[in-house]
mmCIF file of C-alpha atoms in Angstrom:
data_model
loop_
_atom_site.group_PDB
_atom_site.id
_atom_site.type_symbol
_atom_site.label_atom_id
_atom_site.label_comp_id
_atom_site.label_asym_id
_atom_site.label_seq_id
_atom_site.Cartn_x
_atom_site.Cartn_y
_atom_site.Cartn_z
ATOM 1 C CA UNK A 1 -3.019 -15.203 39.416
ATOM 2 C CA UNK A 2 -1.537 -13.676 42.579
ATOM 3 C CA UNK A 3 1.128 -16.353 42.695
ATOM 4 C CA UNK A 4 2.380 -15.628 39.226
ATOM 5 C CA UNK A 5 2.261 -11.897 39.978
ATOM 6 C CA UNK A 6 4.500 -12.388 42.990
ATOM 7 C CA UNK A 7 6.830 -14.534 40.938
ATOM 8 C CA UNK A 8 6.936 -11.892 38.236
ATOM 9 C CA UNK A 9 7.746 -9.185 40.791
ATOM 10 C CA UNK A 10 10.670 -11.225 42.142
ATOM 11 C CA UNK A 11 12.601 -11.238 38.856
ATOM 12 C CA UNK A 12 13.529 -8.001 37.073
ATOM 13 C CA UNK A 13 10.866 -7.121 34.565
ATOM 14 C CA UNK A 14 11.957 -7.363 30.939
ATOM 15 C CA UNK A 15 9.372 -6.014 28.579
ATOM 16 C CA UNK A 16 8.720 -8.424 25.754
ATOM 17 C CA UNK A 17 5.850 -8.711 23.299
ATOM 18 C CA UNK A 18 6.518 -11.148 20.483
ATOM 19 C CA UNK A 19 3.091 -10.741 18.893
ATOM 20 C CA UNK A 20 3.579 -6.952 18.897
ATOM 21 C CA UNK A 21 7.039 -7.345 17.353
ATOM 22 C CA UNK A 22 5.657 -9.517 14.573
ATOM 23 C CA UNK A 23 2.794 -7.076 14.025
ATOM 24 C CA UNK A 24 5.320 -4.263 13.628
ATOM 25 C CA UNK A 25 7.173 -6.318 11.025
ATOM 26 C CA UNK A 26 3.961 -7.059 9.119
ATOM 27 C CA UNK A 27 3.019 -3.361 9.098
ATOM 28 C CA UNK A 28 6.418 -2.640 7.557
ATOM 29 C CA UNK A 29 5.865 -5.415 5.010
ATOM 30 C CA UNK A 30 2.539 -3.802 4.016
ATOM 31 C CA UNK A 31 4.405 -0.587 3.141
ATOM 32 C CA UNK A 32 6.745 -2.738 1.025
ATOM 33 C CA UNK A 33 3.729 -4.288 -0.679
ATOM 34 C CA UNK A 34 2.441 -0.800 -1.509
ATOM 35 C CA UNK A 35 5.886 0.248 -2.813
ATOM 36 C CA UNK A 36 6.070 -2.714 -5.188
ATOM 37 C CA UNK A 37 2.295 -2.521 -5.727
ATOM 38 C CA UNK A 38 2.731 0.889 -7.339
ATOM 39 C CA UNK A 39 5.308 -0.553 -9.727
ATOM 40 C CA UNK A 40 3.115 -3.568 -10.515
ATOM 41 C CA UNK A 41 0.288 -1.112 -11.218
ATOM 42 C CA UNK A 42 2.473 0.830 -13.668
ATOM 43 C CA UNK A 43 3.458 -2.482 -15.275
ATOM 44 C CA UNK A 44 -0.205 -3.537 -15.652
ATOM 45 C CA UNK A 45 -1.342 -0.277 -17.201
ATOM 46 C CA UNK A 46 1.533 -0.189 -19.710
ATOM 47 C CA UNK A 47 1.154 -3.856 -20.523
ATOM 48 C CA UNK A 48 -2.519 -3.131 -21.246
ATOM 49 C CA UNK A 49 -1.499 -0.235 -23.522
ATOM 50 C CA UNK A 50 1.458 -1.942 -25.235
ATOM 51 C CA UNK A 51 0.491 -5.594 -25.136
ATOM 52 C CA UNK A 52 2.315 -6.681 -28.299
ATOM 53 C CA UNK A 53 5.484 -4.654 -27.686
ATOM 54 C CA UNK A 54 5.829 -6.072 -24.168
ATOM 55 C CA UNK A 55 5.657 -9.550 -25.659
ATOM 56 C CA UNK A 56 8.364 -8.742 -28.211
ATOM 57 C CA UNK A 57 10.640 -7.088 -25.646
ATOM 58 C CA UNK A 58 10.284 -10.017 -23.222
ATOM 59 C CA UNK A 59 11.597 -12.423 -25.887
ATOM 60 C CA UNK A 60 15.107 -11.157 -25.161
ATOM 61 C CA UNK A 61 14.921 -12.197 -21.505
ATOM 62 C CA UNK A 62 16.391 -15.578 -20.649
ATOM 63 C CA UNK A 63 13.639 -17.806 -19.208
ATOM 64 C CA UNK A 64 16.327 -20.257 -18.076
ATOM 65 C CA UNK A 65 18.060 -17.759 -15.767
ATOM 66 C CA UNK A 66 14.660 -16.557 -14.523
ATOM 67 C CA UNK A 67 13.583 -20.120 -13.713
ATOM 68 C CA UNK A 68 16.903 -20.914 -12.033
ATOM 69 C CA UNK A 69 16.623 -17.804 -9.858
ATOM 70 C CA UNK A 70 13.033 -18.744 -8.976
ATOM 71 C CA UNK A 71 14.182 -22.177 -7.797
ATOM 72 C CA UNK A 72 17.045 -20.574 -5.832
ATOM 73 C CA UNK A 73 14.762 -18.102 -4.048
ATOM 74 C CA UNK A 74 12.080 -20.715 -3.265
ATOM 75 C CA UNK A 75 14.750 -22.969 -1.772
ATOM 76 C CA UNK A 76 16.191 -20.080 0.251
ATOM 77 C CA UNK A 77 12.708 -19.451 1.671
ATOM 78 C CA UNK A 78 12.611 -23.099 2.740
ATOM 79 C CA UNK A 79 16.003 -22.892 4.469
ATOM 80 C CA UNK A 80 14.954 -19.762 6.415
ATOM 81 C CA UNK A 81 11.750 -21.500 7.550
ATOM 82 C CA UNK A 82 13.805 -24.567 8.539
ATOM 83 C CA UNK A 83 16.222 -22.427 10.572
ATOM 84 C CA UNK A 84 13.279 -21.147 12.675
ATOM 85 C CA UNK A 85 11.991 -24.700 13.175
ATOM 86 C CA UNK A 86 15.525 -25.737 14.172
ATOM 87 C CA UNK A 87 15.930 -22.992 16.782
ATOM 88 C CA UNK A 88 12.521 -23.939 18.236
ATOM 89 C CA UNK A 89 13.858 -27.475 18.621
ATOM 90 C CA UNK A 90 17.001 -26.103 20.350
ATOM 91 C CA UNK A 91 19.155 -27.176 17.396
ATOM 92 C CA UNK A 92 21.494 -24.192 17.244
ATOM 93 C CA UNK A 93 23.875 -25.822 14.764
ATOM 94 C CA UNK A 94 21.150 -26.644 12.229
ATOM 95 C CA UNK A 95 19.657 -23.147 12.572
ATOM 96 C CA UNK A 96 23.028 -21.562 11.786
ATOM 97 C CA UNK A 97 23.723 -24.014 8.971
ATOM 98 C CA UNK A 98 20.345 -23.222 7.374
ATOM 99 C CA UNK A 99 20.924 -19.447 7.533
ATOM 100 C CA UNK A 100 24.414 -19.861 6.078
ATOM 101 C CA UNK A 101 22.916 -21.923 3.262
ATOM 102 C CA UNK A 102 20.299 -19.187 2.700
ATOM 103 C CA UNK A 103 23.074 -16.599 2.396
ATOM 104 C CA UNK A 104 24.863 -18.815 -0.112
ATOM 105 C CA UNK A 105 21.685 -19.173 -2.204
ATOM 106 C CA UNK A 106 21.136 -15.400 -2.057
ATOM 107 C CA UNK A 107 24.681 -14.929 -3.316
ATOM 108 C CA UNK A 108 24.003 -17.333 -6.225
ATOM 109 C CA UNK A 109 20.877 -15.333 -7.028
ATOM 110 C CA UNK A 110 22.867 -12.095 -7.200
ATOM 111 C CA UNK A 111 25.633 -13.705 -9.284
ATOM 112 C CA UNK A 112 23.035 -14.875 -11.812
ATOM 113 C CA UNK A 113 21.553 -11.386 -11.789
ATOM 114 C CA UNK A 114 25.000 -9.945 -12.457
ATOM 115 C CA UNK A 115 25.553 -12.159 -15.508
ATOM 116 C CA UNK A 116 22.018 -11.504 -16.716
ATOM 117 C CA UNK A 117 22.317 -7.730 -16.503
ATOM 118 C CA UNK A 118 25.847 -7.776 -17.981
ATOM 119 C CA UNK A 119 24.396 -9.678 -20.931
ATOM 120 C CA UNK A 120 21.704 -7.052 -21.530
ATOM 121 C CA UNK A 121 24.176 -4.215 -21.180
ATOM 122 C CA UNK A 122 26.572 -5.898 -23.630
ATOM 123 C CA UNK A 123 23.673 -6.068 -26.101
ATOM 124 C CA UNK A 124 23.198 -2.347 -25.603
ATOM 125 C CA UNK A 125 19.948 -2.768 -23.685
ATOM 126 C CA UNK A 126 20.201 -0.457 -20.700
ATOM 127 C CA UNK A 127 18.258 2.667 -19.734
ATOM 128 C CA UNK A 128 18.759 5.514 -22.231
ATOM 129 C CA UNK A 129 21.060 3.425 -24.451
ATOM 130 C CA UNK A 130 20.961 4.463 -28.129
ATOM 131 C CA UNK A 131 19.912 0.905 -29.014
ATOM 132 C CA UNK A 132 16.946 1.037 -26.638
ATOM 133 C CA UNK A 133 15.862 4.559 -27.584
ATOM 134 C CA UNK A 134 15.528 3.372 -31.207
ATOM 135 C CA UNK A 135 12.910 0.834 -30.155
ATOM 136 C CA UNK A 136 9.188 1.387 -29.838
ATOM 137 C CA UNK A 137 7.708 3.103 -26.777
ATOM 138 C CA UNK A 138 6.333 -0.123 -25.300
ATOM 139 C CA UNK A 139 9.705 -1.838 -25.473
ATOM 140 C CA UNK A 140 11.482 1.141 -23.871
ATOM 141 C CA UNK A 141 8.912 1.114 -21.051
ATOM 142 C CA UNK A 142 9.244 -2.670 -20.667
ATOM 143 C CA UNK A 143 12.991 -2.420 -20.136
ATOM 144 C CA UNK A 144 12.573 0.598 -17.851
ATOM 145 C CA UNK A 145 10.170 -1.373 -15.656
ATOM 146 C CA UNK A 146 12.378 -4.454 -15.887
ATOM 147 C CA UNK A 147 15.439 -2.612 -14.577
ATOM 148 C CA UNK A 148 13.555 -0.710 -11.854
ATOM 149 C CA UNK A 149 11.511 -3.665 -10.562
ATOM 150 C CA UNK A 150 14.163 -6.396 -10.657
ATOM 151 C CA UNK A 151 16.734 -3.807 -9.486
ATOM 152 C CA UNK A 152 14.649 -2.790 -6.475
ATOM 153 C CA UNK A 153 14.034 -6.470 -5.799
ATOM 154 C CA UNK A 154 17.774 -7.178 -6.030
ATOM 155 C CA UNK A 155 18.388 -4.369 -3.543
ATOM 156 C CA UNK A 156 15.970 -6.121 -1.195
ATOM 157 C CA UNK A 157 17.918 -9.362 -1.623
ATOM 158 C CA UNK A 158 21.106 -7.512 -0.568
ATOM 159 C CA UNK A 159 19.346 -5.968 2.464
ATOM 160 C CA UNK A 160 17.945 -9.395 3.343
ATOM 161 C CA UNK A 161 21.466 -10.868 3.179
ATOM 162 C CA UNK A 162 22.715 -8.168 5.576
ATOM 163 C CA UNK A 163 19.806 -8.795 7.984
ATOM 164 C CA UNK A 164 20.311 -12.569 7.879
ATOM 165 C CA UNK A 165 24.050 -12.141 8.540
ATOM 166 C CA UNK A 166 23.150 -10.298 11.743
ATOM 167 C CA UNK A 167 20.813 -13.150 12.686
ATOM 168 C CA UNK A 168 23.683 -15.604 12.220
ATOM 169 C CA UNK A 169 25.785 -13.590 14.693
ATOM 170 C CA UNK A 170 22.840 -13.304 17.127
ATOM 171 C CA UNK A 171 22.361 -17.077 17.144
ATOM 172 C CA UNK A 172 26.107 -17.629 17.615
ATOM 173 C CA UNK A 173 26.103 -15.254 20.603
ATOM 174 C CA UNK A 174 22.900 -16.784 22.023
ATOM 175 C CA UNK A 175 20.973 -13.526 21.562
ATOM 176 C CA UNK A 176 18.489 -15.667 19.650
ATOM 177 C CA UNK A 177 17.500 -18.808 21.539
ATOM 178 C CA UNK A 178 14.791 -21.482 21.504
ATOM 179 C CA UNK A 179 12.553 -19.345 23.768
ATOM 180 C CA UNK A 180 13.392 -15.953 22.276
ATOM 181 C CA UNK A 181 13.600 -15.993 18.497
ATOM 182 C CA UNK A 182 11.248 -13.242 17.325
ATOM 183 C CA UNK A 183 14.200 -11.437 15.652
ATOM 184 C CA UNK A 184 14.804 -14.473 13.483
ATOM 185 C CA UNK A 185 11.071 -14.773 12.738
ATOM 186 C CA UNK A 186 10.939 -11.145 11.585
ATOM 187 C CA UNK A 187 14.079 -11.507 9.468
ATOM 188 C CA UNK A 188 12.431 -14.604 7.975
ATOM 189 C CA UNK A 189 9.235 -12.650 7.220
ATOM 190 C CA UNK A 190 11.309 -10.086 5.317
ATOM 191 C CA UNK A 191 13.054 -12.818 3.356
ATOM 192 C CA UNK A 192 9.752 -14.499 2.454
ATOM 193 C CA UNK A 193 8.404 -11.154 1.206
ATOM 194 C CA UNK A 194 11.408 -10.882 -1.123
ATOM 195 C CA UNK A 195 10.499 -14.372 -2.362
ATOM 196 C CA UNK A 196 6.811 -13.408 -2.737
ATOM 197 C CA UNK A 197 7.643 -10.392 -4.915
ATOM 198 C CA UNK A 198 9.809 -12.575 -7.137
ATOM 199 C CA UNK A 199 6.959 -15.091 -7.485
ATOM 200 C CA UNK A 200 5.068 -12.333 -9.344
ATOM 201 C CA UNK A 201 8.035 -10.718 -11.129
ATOM 202 C CA UNK A 202 9.029 -14.043 -12.676
ATOM 203 C CA UNK A 203 5.895 -14.775 -14.775
ATOM 204 C CA UNK A 204 5.318 -11.086 -15.596
ATOM 205 C CA UNK A 205 8.789 -10.539 -17.072
ATOM 206 C CA UNK A 206 10.134 -13.941 -18.082
ATOM 207 C CA UNK A 207 7.078 -15.941 -19.111
ATOM 208 C CA UNK A 208 5.368 -13.701 -21.672
ATOM 209 C CA UNK A 209 5.344 -15.533 -24.983
ATOM 210 C CA UNK B 1 -0.967 -13.701 31.969
ATOM 211 C CA UNK B 2 -2.758 -13.105 28.716
ATOM 212 C CA UNK B 3 0.606 -12.428 27.111
ATOM 213 C CA UNK B 4 2.221 -15.604 28.423
ATOM 214 C CA UNK B 5 -0.652 -17.643 27.109
ATOM 215 C CA UNK B 6 -0.039 -16.291 23.589
ATOM 216 C CA UNK B 7 3.628 -17.226 23.683
ATOM 217 C CA UNK B 8 2.876 -20.840 24.387
ATOM 218 C CA UNK B 9 -0.245 -21.204 22.302
ATOM 219 C CA UNK B 10 1.660 -20.675 19.035
ATOM 220 C CA UNK B 11 1.746 -23.822 16.938
ATOM 221 C CA UNK B 12 5.194 -24.838 15.755
ATOM 222 C CA UNK B 13 5.185 -26.700 12.465
ATOM 223 C CA UNK B 14 7.955 -29.274 12.010
ATOM 224 C CA UNK B 15 10.507 -29.664 9.229
ATOM 225 C CA UNK B 16 8.266 -32.011 7.229
ATOM 226 C CA UNK B 17 5.518 -29.546 6.351
ATOM 227 C CA UNK B 18 8.057 -26.960 5.155
ATOM 228 C CA UNK B 19 9.737 -29.475 2.855
ATOM 229 C CA UNK B 20 6.315 -30.545 1.555
ATOM 230 C CA UNK B 21 5.378 -26.918 0.794
ATOM 231 C CA UNK B 22 8.754 -26.375 -0.897
ATOM 232 C CA UNK B 23 8.151 -29.392 -3.163
ATOM 233 C CA UNK B 24 4.705 -27.992 -3.957
ATOM 234 C CA UNK B 25 6.280 -24.637 -4.877
ATOM 235 C CA UNK B 26 8.834 -26.335 -7.150
ATOM 236 C CA UNK B 27 6.054 -28.326 -8.831
ATOM 237 C CA UNK B 28 3.990 -25.165 -9.399
ATOM 238 C CA UNK B 29 7.057 -23.443 -10.870
ATOM 239 C CA UNK B 30 7.599 -26.252 -13.382
ATOM 240 C CA UNK B 31 3.871 -26.138 -14.246
ATOM 241 C CA UNK B 32 3.918 -22.383 -14.852
ATOM 242 C CA UNK B 33 7.057 -22.640 -17.037
ATOM 243 C CA UNK B 34 5.549 -25.517 -19.044
ATOM 244 C CA UNK B 35 2.187 -23.787 -19.460
ATOM 245 C CA UNK B 36 3.942 -20.615 -20.651
ATOM 246 C CA UNK B 37 5.189 -22.601 -23.665
ATOM 247 C CA UNK B 38 1.622 -23.472 -24.681
ATOM 248 C CA UNK B 39 -0.412 -20.831 -26.481
ATOM 249 C CA UNK B 40 -3.515 -20.233 -24.377
ATOM 250 C CA UNK B 41 -4.265 -16.883 -25.972
ATOM 251 C CA UNK B 42 -6.034 -14.537 -23.585
ATOM 252 C CA UNK B 43 -5.814 -17.066 -20.736
ATOM 253 C CA UNK B 44 -1.982 -17.058 -20.643
ATOM 254 C CA UNK B 45 -1.769 -14.132 -18.229
ATOM 255 C CA UNK B 46 -4.679 -15.423 -16.165
ATOM 256 C CA UNK B 47 -3.113 -18.878 -15.702
ATOM 257 C CA UNK B 48 0.316 -17.396 -14.861
ATOM 258 C CA UNK B 49 -1.209 -15.097 -12.230
ATOM 259 C CA UNK B 50 -3.403 -17.855 -10.819
ATOM 260 C CA UNK B 51 -0.352 -20.092 -10.278
ATOM 261 C CA UNK B 52 1.576 -17.153 -8.760
ATOM 262 C CA UNK B 53 -1.369 -16.536 -6.411
ATOM 263 C CA UNK B 54 -1.421 -20.198 -5.304
ATOM 264 C CA UNK B 55 2.347 -20.062 -4.675
ATOM 265 C CA UNK B 56 1.925 -16.850 -2.635
ATOM 266 C CA UNK B 57 -0.853 -18.482 -0.632
ATOM 267 C CA UNK B 58 1.488 -21.336 0.300
ATOM 268 C CA UNK B 59 4.358 -19.006 1.229
ATOM 269 C CA UNK B 60 2.141 -16.644 3.267
ATOM 270 C CA UNK B 61 0.208 -19.363 5.103
ATOM 271 C CA UNK B 62 2.969 -21.833 5.900
ATOM 272 C CA UNK B 63 6.396 -20.166 5.560
ATOM 273 C CA UNK B 64 5.141 -16.865 7.005
ATOM 274 C CA UNK B 65 3.020 -18.683 9.631
ATOM 275 C CA UNK B 66 -0.170 -16.741 8.931
ATOM 276 C CA UNK B 67 -2.148 -19.980 9.206
ATOM 277 C CA UNK B 68 -0.827 -20.564 12.734
ATOM 278 C CA UNK B 69 -0.660 -16.947 13.931
ATOM 279 C CA UNK B 70 -3.226 -14.779 15.752
ATOM 280 C CA UNK B 71 -6.393 -14.069 13.706
ATOM 281 C CA UNK B 72 -5.669 -10.316 13.774
ATOM 282 C CA UNK B 73 -2.791 -10.918 11.322
ATOM 283 C CA UNK B 74 -5.255 -12.370 8.806
ATOM 284 C CA UNK B 75 -7.460 -9.288 9.214
ATOM 285 C CA UNK B 76 -4.536 -6.915 8.602
ATOM 286 C CA UNK B 77 -3.324 -8.948 5.639
ATOM 287 C CA UNK B 78 -6.783 -9.008 4.038
ATOM 288 C CA UNK B 79 -7.107 -5.280 4.590
ATOM 289 C CA UNK B 80 -3.798 -4.543 2.838
ATOM 290 C CA UNK B 81 -4.648 -6.958 0.016
ATOM 291 C CA UNK B 82 -8.062 -5.326 -0.379
ATOM 292 C CA UNK B 83 -6.462 -1.853 -0.484
ATOM 293 C CA UNK B 84 -4.159 -2.965 -3.296
ATOM 294 C CA UNK B 85 -7.133 -4.516 -5.133
ATOM 295 C CA UNK B 86 -9.135 -1.272 -4.890
ATOM 296 C CA UNK B 87 -6.170 0.740 -6.200
ATOM 297 C CA UNK B 88 -5.900 -1.616 -9.216
ATOM 298 C CA UNK B 89 -9.669 -1.622 -9.762
ATOM 299 C CA UNK B 90 -10.044 2.162 -9.719
ATOM 300 C CA UNK B 91 -6.988 2.668 -11.942
ATOM 301 C CA UNK B 92 -8.233 0.204 -14.536
ATOM 302 C CA UNK B 93 -11.701 1.699 -14.391
ATOM 303 C CA UNK B 94 -10.033 4.910 -15.512
ATOM 304 C CA UNK B 95 -7.641 3.315 -18.053
ATOM 305 C CA UNK B 96 -10.238 1.125 -19.809
ATOM 306 C CA UNK B 97 -13.085 3.659 -20.043
ATOM 307 C CA UNK B 98 -10.958 6.700 -20.693
#
């Protein structure tokens, strides 16, 4: 005990608390869960009220694109987890390669989203469009929720891409190393949350038949 | 001292378990897409949510390290999950019996 105290006094003290840092990240993620939770609650209540109209409105969504984006996000979660395992094993190159691959997958996700939304807009299905306002209440609400929830999720994907880009730079500059990688862990937690939200968005919007 | 012990106690899963979990997630995705094509009536939503819950469990426990992290994280997570559950429960109590 005394020995380690003396040793600790000899080197300049750098405050570091990895468990505390992760706890802070989780507390932030809980606020995110409540943010999306409110939207999922609105979805549930309106789906309960307009069961049949939700089903009809969902027919226009492309299950193929939804499934593809699910596979992309699940794989990107894997590559983030692998990058943390790589940095723990002192494999800097693999860690950077995995994050770069994650960014690429995130970009594919957003490109799919772009084509998907462009398709809806070309069909005249966008908030307040004359086409949409002619539909029944349940269908209008379905598309409102669809745009808000997948839009907010897409915004999180963009933020996640920005955060992961910083992590790439940190690893390159050795600010993240095998014995100090809590930044990467927290960025990973954020990315997994984005994946988690999509895991629920996917069946609720794309798989109603 | 206490702090140092925590840093080194953390269990580091290898590449293998992550790839295994990823394959499990892909399998569950193909199951949920296939099942969605079958008419299960009132159970459709239940099955879809059950599969989503299993997928979340895998992501939270393995990818997000909850299984290997300090127990306090499980407590916090349960508390936030329970809060969300209560919000849903009370809202539906109102919506259904209105």
